[in-house]
């Protein structure tokens, strides 16, 4: 196995395990470590005051260090104490899979880390965003349960055919934006593609709506009073720029309600408004309110239509509990109700998420169709009939019968057998020599073989994915592209070596006397690098090397003059050092 498993990860279905990758901790360079350390020091300094109290407490309880990128499979030994685990993945994964991981109490973490040039914010998921943003807050049990429940409901949300196209476009944009040296025209083209899709998505799908709720809570949520909120969203907790920006009057604060599902977002820009929940319990109330609007709970004709529009694997559940999973292609209706449902291609029948014996995709390899509803002129539905009632209507093994349903669906054939649930209700009837029609349209011919009819007076649920995940081969994820691993130049390798030497000096593995030599080489060969100079300034102050610290500060002033765009980052790092130094000498 390429990653370290544990009891929580062992429970994951195979189709989720396909997304997991090794973290490859040794691939993080000393520059990567310095980026992590800078962001974490800035965040803890600021977020200690601006974040929900669970954040700082969670850093300690999840074993996340300020000084080093976390080994997530090492983190699992601590996360298991709160019933969670973490896995590494390659960038964005499909939304349904992301949600399903959460339902299994597994935190998905993109193991890459942002470039130094994107230290404040990156549109790509990275270990700072997810490791330092998501992980600490799940130590709060109330919030952790919200995250799990969100995943459970979100994984059932039905997508539109355009949603996956949007996912691929956003994944592509995040990859090329984070890859060093990508030409601006390539990025512009990708941004235009995302914008075009955003403007032509049509009616938002359930997945699009619930993804909005996820964004405005899990990623960009505020908590407390509208006029004085605290931060809990991982996107804000991991962005040293936006976490401060969001607390200003330039960002509108709105009480969090289900209306947030209809507020779209742009991952490439700071958010102009944010939603404030009074407490974590309120998040679950809004989630349940939204879930009540989903086909998962409403079923009906609209639910089947959503599945057809998705062009993807989905499930309908009838009132008897029988579940039909496949790609739905047609529904016949009568007076606003579905009277016949049809799948095309591999289909499976289940009951309570367990495939019915003999009714898997090998048997139903070419699709499945069945009437739904009541028999015409009979108030008693088949599922509610007692054995005596069934006999009276010739719904009995060995009998030839014509069943005429409301909406002019007729099923004529000889009953072979029926399947019942544990309560004794008929859930499936199999016929031979069967003809199924809707008016003049033939839906099933006798020569096609045995006809299996699902029994149910109504469709009570429709949702994304199969009822039984073992019914289908879901090991199909092949990303359109992988995150880009850029080959390092000789100059970059030398610079990484300088960063490593400074890290070793801080850890006591090398002599302090090396600092001046490193700084001289840095000034000469890498005059625009700023983060290592900040670290050199920190060490010179710590060891009371007054002359060196003054030289470094003067150098940093020159870097700020040359690079005014990162002046605030230099000032932030220096002020952290000075504040720490003042504490030491006071």
Coordinates of C-alpha atoms in Angstrom, one line a residue:
X1 CA 0.0 0.0 0.0
X2 CA 1.3 3.4 -1.0
X3 CA -0.1 5.1 2.1
X4 CA -0.4 4.3 5.8
X5 CA -3.9 3.0 6.5
X6 CA -5.8 2.8 9.8
X7 CA -9.3 1.5 10.9
X8 CA -11.1 4.6 9.6
X9 CA -9.4 4.4 6.1
X10 CA -10.0 0.7 6.0
X11 CA -13.7 1.3 5.9
X12 CA -13.5 3.4 2.8
X13 CA -15.1 1.9 -0.4
X14 CA -12.7 1.1 -3.2
X15 CA -14.0 3.9 -5.4
X16 CA -12.8 6.5 -2.9
X17 CA -9.5 4.8 -2.3
X18 CA -8.6 5.4 -5.9
X19 CA -8.1 9.1 -5.2
X20 CA -5.6 8.5 -2.3
X21 CA -2.0 9.1 -3.0
X22 CA 1.2 9.0 -0.9
X23 CA 2.2 12.3 0.7
X24 CA 5.9 11.8 -0.3
X25 CA 7.1 14.0 2.5
X26 CA 10.7 14.0 1.3
X27 CA 9.6 16.0 -1.8
X28 CA 9.0 19.2 0.3
X29 CA 11.9 21.5 0.0
X30 CA 13.3 23.8 2.6
X31 CA 11.6 26.7 0.8
X32 CA 8.3 24.8 1.1
X33 CA 9.0 24.4 4.8
X34 CA 9.8 28.1 5.1
X35 CA 6.5 29.0 3.3
X36 CA 4.6 26.8 5.7
X37 CA 6.3 28.3 8.8
X38 CA 5.8 31.9 7.6
X39 CA 2.1 31.4 7.0
X40 CA 1.5 29.5 10.2
X41 CA 3.4 32.1 12.3
X42 CA 1.4 34.9 10.8
X43 CA -1.8 33.0 11.1
X44 CA -1.4 32.0 14.7
X45 CA -0.4 35.5 15.6
X46 CA -3.4 37.1 13.9
X47 CA -6.0 34.3 14.2
X48 CA -5.4 33.9 17.9
X49 CA -7.5 37.0 18.1
X50 CA -9.7 36.8 15.0
X51 CA -10.5 33.1 14.8
X52 CA -13.1 31.0 16.7
X53 CA -11.5 29.6 19.8
X54 CA -11.6 26.1 18.3
X55 CA -8.9 27.0 15.9
X56 CA -5.9 27.5 18.3
X57 CA -7.1 24.7 20.5
X58 CA -7.5 22.5 17.4
X59 CA -3.9 23.1 16.3
X60 CA -2.7 21.6 19.5
X61 CA -5.2 18.6 19.5
X62 CA -4.6 17.7 15.9
X63 CA -0.8 17.7 16.2
X64 CA -0.1 20.5 13.7
X65 CA 3.2 22.2 14.1
X66 CA 4.0 25.8 13.3
X67 CA 7.5 25.0 12.3
X68 CA 7.0 22.0 10.0
X69 CA 4.6 20.8 7.3
X70 CA 2.5 18.1 8.9
X71 CA 3.0 14.5 8.0
X72 CA -0.7 13.7 7.5
X73 CA -0.4 10.0 7.9
X74 CA 1.4 10.8 11.2
X75 CA -1.5 13.2 12.0
X76 CA -3.9 10.3 11.8
X77 CA -2.6 8.8 15.0
X78 CA -3.9 12.0 16.7
X79 CA -7.0 12.5 14.5
X80 CA -8.2 9.0 15.4
X81 CA -8.8 10.3 18.9
X82 CA -11.6 12.4 17.6
X83 CA -12.8 9.8 15.1
X84 CA -11.3 11.3 12.0
X85 CA -8.5 10.6 9.5
X86 CA -6.7 12.4 6.7
X87 CA -5.6 11.4 3.3
X88 CA -3.5 13.0 0.6
X89 CA -4.9 13.6 -2.9
X90 CA -3.8 15.3 -6.1
X91 CA -5.5 18.7 -6.2
X92 CA -9.2 19.1 -6.7
X93 CA -11.2 15.8 -6.8
X94 CA -14.8 15.5 -8.0
X95 CA -17.3 17.2 -5.7
X96 CA -19.3 14.0 -5.0
X97 CA -16.2 12.1 -4.0
X98 CA -15.0 15.0 -1.8
X99 CA -18.4 15.0 0.0
X100 CA -18.4 11.2 0.4
X101 CA -14.9 11.3 2.0
X102 CA -16.4 13.7 4.6
X103 CA -19.3 11.3 5.2
X104 CA -16.7 8.7 6.2
X105 CA -15.0 11.1 8.6
X106 CA -12.0 11.5 6.3
X107 CA -10.4 14.9 5.7
X108 CA -9.1 15.2 2.1
X109 CA -5.9 17.1 1.9
X110 CA -4.1 18.2 -1.3
X111 CA -0.5 17.4 -0.4
X112 CA 1.1 20.0 -2.6
X113 CA 2.1 23.4 -1.1
X114 CA 1.8 26.8 -2.7
X115 CA 4.7 28.5 -4.3
X116 CA 6.5 31.3 -2.4
X117 CA 5.1 33.7 -5.1
X118 CA 1.6 32.7 -4.0
X119 CA 2.2 32.7 -0.3
X120 CA -0.9 34.8 0.5
X121 CA -3.4 32.9 -1.5
X122 CA -3.6 30.2 -4.1
X123 CA -6.7 29.0 -6.1
X124 CA -5.3 25.5 -5.9
X125 CA -6.1 23.3 -2.9
X126 CA -2.9 22.8 -0.9
X127 CA -1.7 21.5 2.5
X128 CA -1.7 25.0 4.0
X129 CA -5.4 25.5 3.1
X130 CA -6.6 22.0 4.1
X131 CA -4.0 20.9 6.7
X132 CA -3.9 24.2 8.6
X133 CA -7.4 25.4 7.7
X134 CA -9.7 22.4 7.9
X135 CA -8.0 20.0 10.4
X136 CA -7.9 22.3 13.5
X137 CA -11.6 23.1 13.4
X138 CA -12.7 19.4 13.2
X139 CA -11.4 19.0 16.8
X140 CA -14.7 20.8 17.7
X141 CA -17.2 17.9 18.0
X142 CA -20.2 20.0 17.0
X143 CA -18.5 21.2 13.9
X144 CA -17.1 17.8 13.1
X145 CA -20.6 16.3 13.1
X146 CA -21.7 19.1 10.8
X147 CA -18.9 18.3 8.4
X148 CA -19.8 14.6 8.4
X149 CA -23.5 15.2 8.0
X150 CA -22.8 17.7 5.2
X151 CA -20.7 15.0 3.4
X152 CA -23.5 12.4 3.8
X153 CA -26.1 14.7 2.3
X154 CA -23.8 16.4 -0.3
X155 CA -22.7 13.0 -1.7
X156 CA -26.3 12.3 -2.7
X157 CA -26.8 15.7 -4.4
X158 CA -27.6 15.4 -8.1
X159 CA -25.2 17.2 -10.5
X160 CA -26.0 18.6 -13.9
X161 CA -24.2 17.5 -17.1
X162 CA -22.3 20.8 -17.0
X163 CA -21.1 20.5 -13.4
X164 CA -18.3 18.0 -14.3
X165 CA -17.2 20.3 -17.2
X166 CA -17.0 23.1 -14.7
X167 CA -15.0 20.9 -12.3
X168 CA -12.5 20.1 -15.0
X169 CA -12.2 23.7 -16.0
X170 CA -11.6 24.9 -12.4
X171 CA -9.1 22.0 -11.8
X172 CA -7.2 23.0 -15.0
X173 CA -7.1 26.7 -13.9
X174 CA -5.9 25.9 -10.4
X175 CA -3.1 23.7 -11.8
X176 CA -1.7 26.1 -14.4
X177 CA -2.0 29.1 -12.0
X178 CA 0.1 27.3 -9.4
X179 CA 2.6 26.1 -11.9
X180 CA 5.6 28.4 -12.2
X181 CA 6.2 30.0 -15.5
X182 CA 2.8 29.5 -17.0
X183 CA 2.3 32.2 -19.7
X184 CA -0.3 34.8 -18.9
X185 CA -2.2 34.2 -22.1
X186 CA -2.7 30.5 -21.1
X187 CA -4.0 31.6 -17.7
X188 CA -6.3 34.2 -19.3
X189 CA -7.7 31.6 -21.7
X190 CA -8.4 29.2 -18.8
X191 CA -10.1 32.0 -16.7
X192 CA -12.3 32.9 -19.7
X193 CA -13.3 29.3 -20.0
X194 CA -14.4 29.2 -16.3
X195 CA -16.2 32.5 -16.7
X196 CA -18.0 31.3 -19.9
X197 CA -19.1 28.2 -18.1
X198 CA -20.3 30.1 -15.0
X199 CA -22.4 32.4 -17.2
X200 CA -24.0 29.5 -19.1
X201 CA -24.7 26.8 -16.4
X202 CA -28.4 27.2 -16.7
X203 CA -30.6 26.3 -13.7
X204 CA -28.2 25.4 -10.8
X205 CA -28.1 21.7 -9.9
X206 CA -28.4 20.4 -6.4
X207 CA -24.7 19.9 -6.3
X208 CA -24.1 23.5 -7.4
X209 CA -26.4 24.8 -4.7
X210 CA -25.0 22.6 -1.9
X211 CA -21.4 23.4 -3.0
X212 CA -22.3 27.1 -2.5
X213 CA -23.4 26.2 1.1
X214 CA -20.1 24.4 1.6
X215 CA -18.1 27.4 0.3
X216 CA -19.9 29.9 2.6
X217 CA -19.5 27.8 5.7
X218 CA -16.7 25.2 5.5
X219 CA -14.5 27.4 3.4
X220 CA -15.4 31.0 4.0
X221 CA -17.6 30.9 7.1
X222 CA -17.7 33.5 10.0
X223 CA -19.3 32.8 13.3
X224 CA -20.8 34.9 16.2
X225 CA -22.3 38.3 15.9
X226 CA -22.7 40.0 12.5
X227 CA -21.0 43.1 13.7
X228 CA -18.2 41.3 15.5
X229 CA -17.7 37.8 14.0
X230 CA -14.9 35.2 14.3
X231 CA -13.3 33.1 11.5
X232 CA -13.9 29.4 11.2
X233 CA -13.8 28.8 7.4
X234 CA -10.7 27.0 6.2
X235 CA -10.2 29.3 3.2
X236 CA -9.9 32.3 5.5
X237 CA -7.9 30.5 8.1
X238 CA -5.3 29.6 5.5
X239 CA -5.1 33.0 3.7
X240 CA -2.9 35.5 5.5
X241 CA -4.2 38.2 3.2
X242 CA -7.9 37.5 3.2
X243 CA -8.2 36.6 6.9
X244 CA -7.4 40.2 7.7
X245 CA -9.3 41.7 4.7
X246 CA -12.5 39.9 5.6
X247 CA -12.7 41.6 8.9
X248 CA -12.8 45.1 7.4
X249 CA -15.9 47.1 6.5
X250 CA -15.0 46.5 2.8
X251 CA -16.5 42.9 3.2
X252 CA -20.3 42.8 3.7
X253 CA -21.4 40.5 6.6
X254 CA -24.8 38.7 6.1
X255 CA -26.6 36.5 8.6
X256 CA -26.3 32.9 7.4
X257 CA -29.6 31.4 6.0
X258 CA -30.4 28.8 3.3
X259 CA -30.4 31.8 0.8
X260 CA -26.6 31.4 0.8
X261 CA -27.2 28.3 -1.5
X262 CA -28.1 30.8 -4.3
X263 CA -25.0 33.1 -3.8
X264 CA -22.3 32.0 -6.3
X265 CA -18.6 32.6 -5.7
X266 CA -15.4 33.2 -7.7
X267 CA -12.4 31.1 -6.4
X268 CA -9.9 33.5 -8.1
X269 CA -10.9 36.6 -6.2
X270 CA -11.4 37.8 -2.6
X271 CA -15.0 37.4 -1.6
X272 CA -17.1 40.7 -1.5
X273 CA -19.5 39.3 1.1
X274 CA -19.4 36.6 3.8
X275 CA -22.1 34.9 5.8
X276 CA -22.1 34.8 9.6
X277 CA -23.7 31.9 11.6
X278 CA -24.6 32.5 15.2
X279 CA -23.2 29.1 16.3
X280 CA -22.3 25.7 14.8
X281 CA -25.7 24.3 15.7
X282 CA -27.3 26.8 13.3
X283 CA -25.2 25.3 10.4
X284 CA -27.0 22.0 10.8
X285 CA -30.4 23.6 10.8
X286 CA -29.7 25.3 7.5
X287 CA -28.3 22.1 6.1
X288 CA -31.5 20.2 7.0
X289 CA -33.6 23.0 5.6
X290 CA -31.7 22.7 2.3
X291 CA -31.9 18.9 2.3
X292 CA -35.7 19.1 2.5
X293 CA -35.6 20.7 -0.9
X294 CA -33.5 17.9 -2.5
X295 CA -34.8 15.0 -4.6
X296 CA -33.2 12.8 -1.9
X297 CA -36.2 13.7 0.3
X298 CA -38.8 14.8 -2.2
X299 CA -38.5 12.1 -4.9
X300 CA -41.3 12.4 -7.4
X301 CA -41.3 13.4 -11.0
X302 CA -38.9 16.3 -10.5
X303 CA -36.4 14.0 -8.9
X304 CA -36.4 11.6 -11.8
X305 CA -36.1 14.5 -14.2
X306 CA -33.0 15.7 -12.3
X307 CA -31.4 12.3 -12.7
X308 CA -32.2 12.2 -16.4
X309 CA -30.7 15.7 -16.9
X310 CA -27.5 14.7 -15.0
X311 CA -26.8 11.9 -17.5
X312 CA -25.0 10.2 -14.7
X313 CA -25.4 7.1 -12.5
X314 CA -28.3 7.7 -10.0
X315 CA -30.9 6.0 -7.9
X316 CA -34.6 6.2 -7.3
X317 CA -36.3 4.6 -4.3
X318 CA -39.9 3.5 -4.3
X319 CA -42.2 3.6 -1.3
X320 CA -41.7 -0.1 -0.7
X321 CA -37.9 0.5 -0.2
X322 CA -36.8 -1.1 -3.5
X323 CA -34.1 1.0 -5.2
X324 CA -33.3 1.2 -8.9
X325 CA -29.8 2.3 -9.8
X326 CA -28.6 3.2 -13.3
X327 CA -28.4 6.0 -15.8
X328 CA -32.0 7.2 -16.2
X329 CA -33.0 8.2 -19.7
X330 CA -36.8 8.5 -19.7
X331 CA -39.8 9.0 -17.5
X332 CA -43.5 8.9 -18.5
X333 CA -45.9 11.1 -16.5
X334 CA -49.6 11.4 -15.8
X335 CA -51.1 14.3 -13.9
X336 CA -47.8 15.5 -12.6
X337 CA -46.7 12.1 -11.3
X338 CA -44.2 9.6 -12.8
X339 CA -45.9 6.5 -14.1
X340 CA -43.0 4.7 -15.8
X341 CA -39.2 5.0 -15.3
X342 CA -36.5 3.8 -17.6
X343 CA -32.8 3.3 -17.4
X344 CA -30.4 2.5 -20.2
X345 CA -27.3 0.3 -19.8
X346 CA -26.2 -1.5 -16.6
X347 CA -28.7 -1.3 -13.8
X348 CA -29.0 -2.9 -10.3
X349 CA -31.9 -3.4 -8.0
X350 CA -31.4 -3.0 -4.2
X351 CA -33.3 -2.9 -1.0
X352 CA -32.0 -0.7 1.9
X353 CA -28.6 -0.1 0.1
X354 CA -28.0 -3.9 -0.4
X355 CA -28.2 -5.4 -3.9
X356 CA -31.0 -7.9 -4.4
X357 CA -29.6 -11.3 -5.2
X358 CA -29.8 -12.0 -8.9
X359 CA -30.6 -8.4 -9.8
X360 CA -27.1 -6.9 -10.4
X361 CA -25.7 -5.3 -13.5
X362 CA -24.9 -8.6 -15.2
X363 CA -28.5 -9.5 -15.2
X364 CA -29.9 -6.0 -15.9
X365 CA -27.1 -5.2 -18.4
X366 CA -29.3 -3.5 -21.0
X367 CA -31.4 -1.3 -18.8
X368 CA -34.6 -1.5 -16.7
X369 CA -38.1 -0.1 -16.9
X370 CA -41.0 -0.3 -14.5
X371 CA -44.4 1.3 -13.9
X372 CA -44.9 3.2 -10.6
X373 CA -48.2 4.2 -8.9
X374 CA -51.5 2.6 -8.3
X375 CA -53.7 0.3 -10.4
X376 CA -56.5 2.0 -12.3
X377 CA -59.8 2.1 -10.5
X378 CA -58.4 0.4 -7.3
X379 CA -57.7 2.5 -4.3
X380 CA -55.5 -0.2 -2.7
X381 CA -51.9 -0.1 -4.0
X382 CA -50.2 -3.4 -4.7
X383 CA -47.7 -2.8 -1.9
X384 CA -50.6 -2.5 0.6
X385 CA -52.4 -5.6 -0.5
X386 CA -52.7 -8.5 2.0
X387 CA -52.2 -12.0 0.7
X388 CA -55.9 -12.4 0.3
X389 CA -56.1 -9.1 -1.7
X390 CA -53.3 -10.3 -4.0
X391 CA -55.1 -13.5 -4.7
X392 CA -58.3 -11.7 -5.4
X393 CA -56.7 -9.6 -8.1
X394 CA -54.8 -12.7 -9.5
X395 CA -51.5 -11.4 -8.4
X396 CA -50.4 -14.9 -7.7
X397 CA -47.6 -17.2 -8.9
X398 CA -48.6 -19.1 -12.0
X399 CA -51.5 -16.8 -12.9
X400 CA -51.8 -14.8 -16.1
X401 CA -52.8 -11.3 -15.4
X402 CA -53.2 -7.9 -16.9
X403 CA -52.3 -5.0 -14.6
X404 CA -53.6 -1.6 -15.8
X405 CA -51.9 1.3 -14.0
X406 CA -53.1 4.9 -13.8
X407 CA -51.8 6.7 -16.8
X408 CA -52.6 3.9 -19.2
X409 CA -49.6 1.6 -18.5
X410 CA -50.5 -2.0 -19.0
X411 CA -48.5 -5.1 -17.9
X412 CA -49.8 -8.4 -19.3
X413 CA -48.1 -11.7 -18.6
X414 CA -47.7 -14.8 -16.4
X415 CA -46.4 -14.2 -12.9
X416 CA -43.3 -16.3 -12.2
X417 CA -42.6 -15.2 -8.6
X418 CA -42.6 -12.2 -6.3
X419 CA -40.1 -10.9 -3.8
X420 CA -41.1 -9.5 -0.4
X421 CA -39.4 -7.3 2.1
X422 CA -39.1 -8.2 5.8
X423 CA -42.5 -6.6 6.5
X424 CA -44.1 -8.9 4.0
X425 CA -44.8 -6.3 1.3
X426 CA -44.4 -7.2 -2.3
X427 CA -41.4 -5.2 -3.7
X428 CA -40.8 -7.0 -7.0
X429 CA -42.8 -9.2 -9.4
X430 CA -41.3 -11.2 -12.2
X431 CA -43.3 -12.2 -15.4
X432 CA -42.8 -14.4 -18.4
X433 CA -44.4 -14.0 -21.8
X434 CA -44.9 -10.3 -20.8
X435 CA -46.0 -7.3 -22.8
X436 CA -45.8 -3.8 -21.4
X437 CA -47.4 -0.9 -23.2
X438 CA -48.3 2.8 -22.8
X439 CA -51.1 3.4 -25.2
X440 CA -49.8 2.3 -28.6
X441 CA -46.2 2.4 -27.4
X442 CA -44.6 -1.0 -26.6
X443 CA -42.2 -0.7 -23.6
X444 CA -41.4 -4.4 -23.3
X445 CA -41.9 -7.4 -25.6
X446 CA -42.3 -11.1 -24.6
X447 CA -39.3 -12.2 -26.7
X448 CA -37.0 -9.9 -24.6
X449 CA -37.2 -12.5 -21.7
X450 CA -38.3 -12.2 -18.1
X451 CA -39.9 -8.9 -17.1
X452 CA -39.1 -7.7 -13.6
X453 CA -41.5 -5.0 -12.2
X454 CA -40.6 -2.9 -9.2
X455 CA -43.5 -2.3 -6.9
X456 CA -44.2 1.1 -5.4
X457 CA -47.1 3.5 -5.4
X458 CA -44.6 6.5 -5.4
X459 CA -41.0 7.5 -5.8
X460 CA -40.0 8.8 -2.4
X461 CA -36.3 9.5 -3.2
X462 CA -33.9 10.2 -6.0
X463 CA -30.2 10.8 -5.5
X464 CA -26.8 10.7 -7.1
X465 CA -24.8 7.4 -7.3
X466 CA -25.8 3.8 -6.7
X467 CA -27.8 2.5 -3.8
X468 CA -25.2 -0.3 -3.2
X469 CA -21.6 1.0 -4.1
X470 CA -20.5 -2.6 -4.8
X471 CA -23.1 -3.0 -7.6
X472 CA -21.0 -0.9 -10.1
X473 CA -17.4 -0.6 -11.1
X474 CA -16.7 2.9 -9.8
X475 CA -12.9 2.7 -10.2
X476 CA -13.0 5.0 -13.1
X477 CA -11.3 8.2 -12.0
X478 CA -8.8 9.4 -14.6
X479 CA -8.1 13.1 -14.1
X480 CA -7.8 15.1 -17.3
X481 CA -4.4 16.3 -16.1
X482 CA -2.1 15.9 -13.1
X483 CA -0.7 18.7 -11.0
X484 CA 2.5 20.0 -12.6
X485 CA 5.8 19.1 -11.1
X486 CA 8.3 21.5 -12.4
X487 CA 11.9 20.4 -12.9
X488 CA 14.1 22.5 -10.7
X489 CA 16.8 24.7 -12.2
X490 CA 20.4 24.6 -10.9
X491 CA 19.9 28.1 -9.4
X492 CA 16.7 26.9 -7.6
X493 CA 18.6 23.9 -6.1
X494 CA 21.3 26.1 -4.7
X495 CA 18.7 28.5 -3.2
X496 CA 16.9 25.5 -1.6
X497 CA 20.3 24.5 -0.1
X498 CA 20.7 27.9 1.5
X499 CA 17.2 27.6 3.0
X500 CA 18.1 24.2 4.3
X501 CA 21.3 25.4 5.9
X502 CA 19.3 28.2 7.7
X503 CA 16.7 25.6 8.8
X504 CA 19.5 23.4 10.2
X505 CA 21.0 26.4 12.0
X506 CA 17.7 27.1 13.7
X507 CA 17.5 23.4 14.7
X508 CA 21.0 23.4 16.1
X509 CA 22.4 21.2 13.5
X510 CA 24.9 23.8 12.1
X511 CA 26.9 26.7 13.5
X512 CA 25.6 30.2 13.7
X513 CA 28.9 31.4 12.1
X514 CA 27.5 30.3 8.7
X515 CA 24.8 33.0 8.8
X516 CA 27.0 35.8 7.4
X517 CA 28.4 33.7 4.7
X518 CA 24.9 32.6 3.6
X519 CA 23.7 36.2 3.6
X520 CA 26.5 37.4 1.5
X521 CA 25.8 34.7 -1.1
X522 CA 22.1 35.5 -1.0
X523 CA 22.7 39.2 -1.6
X524 CA 25.0 38.5 -4.5
X525 CA 23.1 35.6 -6.2
X526 CA 19.5 36.0 -5.2
X527 CA 19.0 39.7 -4.5
X528 CA 15.1 39.6 -4.8
X529 CA 14.5 36.7 -2.5
X530 CA 12.9 38.0 0.7
X531 CA 11.8 35.1 2.9
X532 CA 15.2 33.7 3.6
X533 CA 16.4 37.2 4.6
X534 CA 13.5 37.4 7.1
X535 CA 14.6 34.1 8.5
X536 CA 18.2 35.3 8.7
X537 CA 17.0 38.5 10.5
X538 CA 15.1 36.3 13.0
X539 CA 18.2 34.2 13.8
X540 CA 20.5 37.2 14.0
X541 CA 18.1 38.8 16.5
X542 CA 17.8 35.6 18.5
X543 CA 21.6 35.2 18.8
X544 CA 22.0 39.0 19.4
X545 CA 24.1 39.5 16.3
X546 CA 23.3 43.2 16.2
X547 CA 25.5 44.2 13.2
X548 CA 24.2 41.3 11.0
X549 CA 20.6 42.1 11.9
X550 CA 21.0 45.8 10.8
X551 CA 22.7 44.7 7.5
X552 CA 19.8 42.3 6.8
X553 CA 17.2 45.0 7.6
X554 CA 18.9 47.4 5.2
X555 CA 18.9 44.7 2.5
X556 CA 15.2 44.0 3.1
X557 CA 14.5 47.8 2.6
X558 CA 16.1 47.6 -0.8
X559 CA 14.1 44.5 -1.7
X560 CA 10.9 46.4 -0.8
X561 CA 11.9 49.3 -3.0
X562 CA 12.5 46.9 -5.9
X563 CA 9.4 44.8 -5.1
X564 CA 6.7 47.0 -3.6
X565 CA 4.2 44.2 -4.2
X566 CA 5.7 42.1 -1.4
X567 CA 6.7 44.9 0.9
X568 CA 3.7 44.1 3.3
X569 CA 4.9 40.5 3.5
X570 CA 8.4 41.6 4.5
X571 CA 7.0 44.0 7.0
X572 CA 4.8 41.3 8.4
X573 CA 7.7 38.9 8.9
X574 CA 9.9 41.5 10.4
X575 CA 7.3 42.7 12.9
X576 CA 6.7 39.1 14.0
X577 CA 10.4 38.8 14.7
X578 CA 10.6 42.1 16.5
X579 CA 7.5 41.3 18.7
X580 CA 9.0 37.9 19.6
X581 CA 12.4 39.6 20.4
X582 CA 10.7 42.2 22.6
X583 CA 9.0 39.4 24.6
X584 CA 12.3 37.7 25.2
X585 CA 14.1 40.8 26.5
X586 CA 11.2 42.2 28.5

